[in-house]
Amino acid sequence: MNWYIFFVKTGDELCVKDWLNNTFDRETLYSIVPKRIVPEKKNGKLLYVEKNLFPSYIFVKTVMDFSTYYLIKRNSKIIKMLNYLNKEDLTCHRTIAAHNKQSAVTTVDKEELYFKKIPEEEMSIILKLLNQEEEINFSKVYTIESKVYVESGPLKGLEGIIKKINKHTRRAKVLVSLMGDQRIIELGIELIEPVGSRELIM
């Protein structure tokens, strides 16, 4: 089973996720909507808000084929699948067809072209960040001589993806890859001051 992404109408992510998980048994298909908990100040008060990690995206784990794809597409709130069918893929498709003049391109060939899975190295980082509620909670962080350290939380062991810390917003800018695209996401942090000298977090 591999992970894939479907693009849905904004605001309908959880509704579609529930529909998928109720339509398919977990051994056949499982879907998640990754979320993050971030601090926000409103009217002078600090609130902790839950937001979708990737708005309009639903992550689906399954053995993808045309039958499963069309069953999923029955839901009118699902706009499309992020299949990453680029020019290189189309050129490859035409090359296969040219070498197969006497017979049609096999179903396997088509499925490999149309259904692009999320690379394992990309999905593993996302899954590592999530807790059992499919959320990314706060990490406890500090810096010493411009280097960021994570004492605990989802970013523990993933310090290399942290690009910037903001002590005022209490957020960390983190770089992740998704389907080959690099994206900056903001995650909530708790700033700590352990024993020893420490520079101010910029």
Short mmCIF file of C-alpha atoms in Angstrom, two decimals:
data_model
loop_
_atom_site.label_atom_id
_atom_site.label_comp_id
_atom_site.label_asym_id
_atom_site.label_seq_id
_atom_site.Cartn_x
_atom_site.Cartn_y
_atom_site.Cartn_z
CA MET A 1 0.00 0.00 0.00
CA ASN A 2 1.19 3.49 -0.83
CA TRP A 3 0.17 7.04 0.07
CA TYR A 4 -1.57 9.34 -2.40
CA ILE A 5 -3.10 12.83 -2.23
CA PHE A 6 -6.56 13.97 -3.24
CA PHE A 7 -7.55 17.61 -3.60
CA VAL A 8 -11.00 18.47 -2.19
CA LYS A 9 -13.12 21.55 -1.67
CA THR A 10 -11.71 23.71 1.13
CA GLY A 11 -13.57 23.06 4.35
CA ASP A 12 -14.72 19.59 3.29
CA GLU A 13 -11.53 17.74 4.22
CA LEU A 14 -12.85 16.03 7.36
CA CYS A 15 -16.22 15.27 5.77
CA VAL A 16 -14.54 13.49 2.84
CA LYS A 17 -12.11 11.72 5.16
CA ASP A 18 -14.99 10.30 7.21
CA TRP A 19 -16.78 9.23 4.02
CA LEU A 20 -13.69 7.42 2.75
CA ASN A 21 -13.03 5.66 6.05
CA ASN A 22 -16.67 4.58 6.27
CA THR A 23 -16.86 3.48 2.62
CA PHE A 24 -13.70 1.37 2.67
CA ASP A 25 -12.44 -1.01 5.34
CA ARG A 26 -9.11 -0.01 6.90
CA GLU A 27 -7.25 -2.93 5.29
CA THR A 28 -8.27 -1.64 1.84
CA LEU A 29 -8.00 2.11 2.28
CA TYR A 30 -7.21 4.55 5.07
CA SER A 31 -7.25 8.33 4.88
CA ILE A 32 -6.00 11.14 7.11
CA VAL A 33 -6.14 14.94 7.20
CA PRO A 34 -2.93 16.09 8.96
CA LYS A 35 -3.44 19.03 11.31
CA ARG A 36 -1.22 21.34 13.35
CA ILE A 37 -1.74 23.18 16.61
CA VAL A 38 -0.41 26.75 16.46
CA PRO A 39 -0.58 29.76 18.80
CA GLU A 40 -2.51 32.83 17.72
CA LYS A 41 -3.17 36.11 19.51
CA LYS A 42 -6.72 37.46 19.29
CA ASN A 43 -7.94 40.45 21.27
CA GLY A 44 -4.82 40.27 23.42
CA LYS A 45 -5.36 36.63 24.32
CA LEU A 46 -3.15 33.73 23.32
CA LEU A 47 -5.17 30.95 21.76
CA TYR A 48 -4.19 27.53 20.50
CA VAL A 49 -5.77 26.93 17.11
CA GLU A 50 -6.07 23.74 15.09
CA LYS A 51 -5.38 24.17 11.37
CA ASN A 52 -5.01 21.81 8.45
CA LEU A 53 -1.36 21.18 7.66
CA PHE A 54 -2.11 21.17 3.92
CA PRO A 55 -5.50 22.84 3.26
CA SER A 56 -7.72 20.98 0.77
CA TYR A 57 -5.49 17.88 0.84
CA ILE A 58 -6.50 14.40 1.97
CA PHE A 59 -3.84 11.70 2.29
CA VAL A 60 -5.01 8.25 1.23
CA LYS A 61 -3.19 4.98 1.85
CA THR A 62 -4.24 2.15 -0.45
CA VAL A 63 -3.29 -0.10 -3.34
CA MET A 64 -4.32 2.31 -6.08
CA ASP A 65 -5.81 1.05 -9.31
CA PHE A 66 -8.48 2.33 -11.67
CA SER A 67 -11.28 0.54 -9.82
CA THR A 68 -10.34 2.11 -6.47
CA TYR A 69 -9.78 5.49 -8.10
CA TYR A 70 -13.26 5.63 -9.62
CA LEU A 71 -14.86 4.49 -6.37
CA ILE A 72 -13.13 7.35 -4.57
CA LYS A 73 -14.14 9.84 -7.28
CA ARG A 74 -17.82 9.10 -6.64
CA ASN A 75 -17.66 11.72 -3.91
CA SER A 76 -18.58 15.04 -5.54
CA LYS A 77 -16.46 17.00 -3.05
CA ILE A 78 -13.27 15.40 -4.35
CA ILE A 79 -11.91 17.63 -7.10
CA LYS A 80 -8.93 15.67 -8.36
CA MET A 81 -6.03 13.42 -7.49
CA LEU A 82 -2.55 14.89 -7.33
CA ASN A 83 -1.13 12.48 -9.86
CA TYR A 84 1.89 14.57 -10.90
CA LEU A 85 1.32 13.62 -14.54
CA ASN A 86 3.90 15.99 -16.01
CA LYS A 87 5.38 16.38 -19.48
CA GLU A 88 8.07 13.84 -18.75
CA ASP A 89 5.40 11.28 -17.84
CA LEU A 90 3.42 12.04 -21.01
CA THR A 91 6.56 11.66 -23.12
CA CYS A 92 7.24 8.32 -21.42
CA HIS A 93 3.65 7.28 -22.11
CA ARG A 94 4.01 8.08 -25.84
CA THR A 95 7.36 6.23 -25.96
CA ILE A 96 5.78 3.11 -24.48
CA ALA A 97 2.93 3.33 -26.96
CA ALA A 98 5.35 3.75 -29.88
CA HIS A 99 7.21 0.59 -28.88
CA ASN A 100 3.92 -1.25 -28.50
CA LYS A 101 2.29 -0.48 -31.82
CA GLN A 102 0.67 -3.92 -32.08
CA SER A 103 -0.84 -3.87 -28.59
CA ALA A 104 -2.27 -1.32 -26.20
CA VAL A 105 -0.27 -0.04 -23.25
CA THR A 106 -0.85 -2.40 -20.36
CA THR A 107 -2.98 -1.43 -17.38
CA VAL A 108 0.08 -1.54 -15.15
CA ASP A 109 1.88 0.93 -17.39
CA LYS A 110 -1.10 3.28 -17.24
CA GLU A 111 -1.47 3.02 -13.50
CA GLU A 112 2.20 3.81 -12.95
CA LEU A 113 1.74 6.95 -15.04
CA TYR A 114 -1.57 8.16 -13.66
CA PHE A 115 -1.30 7.36 -9.97
CA LYS A 116 1.79 8.97 -8.52
CA LYS A 117 2.45 7.92 -4.93
CA ILE A 118 4.02 10.16 -2.32
CA PRO A 119 7.72 9.22 -2.05
CA GLU A 120 8.35 7.21 1.11
CA GLU A 121 11.06 9.55 2.35
CA GLU A 122 8.62 12.48 2.18
CA MET A 123 5.69 10.70 3.81
CA SER A 124 7.84 9.26 6.60
CA ILE A 125 8.66 12.77 7.85
CA ILE A 126 5.01 13.82 7.83
CA LEU A 127 3.96 10.68 9.70
CA LYS A 128 6.75 11.14 12.24
CA LEU A 129 5.47 14.63 13.04
CA LEU A 130 1.88 13.46 13.65
CA ASN A 131 0.54 12.09 16.92
CA GLN A 132 -2.27 9.54 17.24
CA GLU A 133 -4.88 12.27 16.68
CA GLU A 134 -3.21 13.12 13.35
CA GLU A 135 -2.01 16.43 14.80
CA ILE A 136 1.38 18.11 15.09
CA ASN A 137 1.62 19.43 18.62
CA PHE A 138 4.16 21.81 20.19
CA SER A 139 7.87 21.04 20.40
CA LYS A 140 10.08 22.36 23.21
CA VAL A 141 13.03 24.16 21.63
CA TYR A 142 16.01 26.34 22.51
CA THR A 143 19.12 27.66 20.74
CA ILE A 144 22.78 27.79 21.61
CA GLU A 145 25.15 29.78 19.38
CA SER A 146 22.57 30.05 16.60
CA LYS A 147 21.93 26.31 16.60
CA VAL A 148 18.42 25.03 17.28
CA TYR A 149 17.91 22.18 19.71
CA VAL A 150 14.67 20.31 20.31
CA GLU A 151 14.30 18.89 23.78
CA SER A 152 11.00 17.09 23.12
CA GLY A 153 8.01 17.01 20.81
CA PRO A 154 7.39 16.10 17.16
CA LEU A 155 10.46 17.98 15.88
CA LYS A 156 12.79 15.95 18.08
CA GLY A 157 15.32 14.34 15.73
CA LEU A 158 14.18 16.52 12.82
CA GLU A 159 16.16 19.65 13.72
CA GLY A 160 17.58 19.79 10.19
CA ILE A 161 14.23 20.79 8.67
CA ILE A 162 13.83 23.80 11.01
CA LYS A 163 14.68 26.95 9.05
CA LYS A 164 13.68 29.74 11.42
CA ILE A 165 12.43 30.27 14.96
CA ASN A 166 10.24 33.23 15.92
CA LYS A 167 9.96 33.82 19.67
CA HIS A 168 7.18 36.41 19.30
CA THR A 169 4.77 34.21 17.35
CA ARG A 170 6.05 31.04 19.06
CA ARG A 171 6.31 29.29 15.74
CA ALA A 172 8.99 27.45 13.82
CA LYS A 173 9.26 27.64 10.05
CA VAL A 174 9.90 24.12 8.81
CA LEU A 175 10.84 22.96 5.31
CA VAL A 176 9.17 19.78 4.03
CA SER A 177 8.89 18.21 0.60
CA LEU A 178 5.62 16.99 -0.88
CA MET A 179 5.43 15.36 -4.29
CA GLY A 180 8.79 16.91 -5.14
CA ASP A 181 7.79 20.45 -4.13
CA GLN A 182 9.44 22.14 -1.16
CA ARG A 183 7.04 23.86 1.22
CA ILE A 184 7.48 26.01 4.30
CA ILE A 185 5.01 25.25 7.09
CA GLU A 186 4.72 26.88 10.49
CA LEU A 187 4.54 24.70 13.61
CA GLY A 188 3.87 25.68 17.19
CA ILE A 189 6.78 25.69 19.64
CA GLU A 190 7.39 26.22 23.34
CA LEU A 191 10.56 28.15 24.09
CA ILE A 192 12.49 26.80 27.04
CA GLU A 193 15.53 28.09 28.93
CA PRO A 194 17.51 25.21 30.40
CA VAL A 195 20.48 25.71 32.71
CA GLY A 196 23.44 27.34 30.93
CA SER A 197 24.08 30.29 28.70
CA ARG A 198 21.63 30.87 25.89
CA GLU A 199 21.26 33.44 23.16
CA LEU A 200 17.97 35.12 22.42
CA ILE A 201 15.91 33.41 19.75
CA MET A 202 15.45 35.77 16.84
#
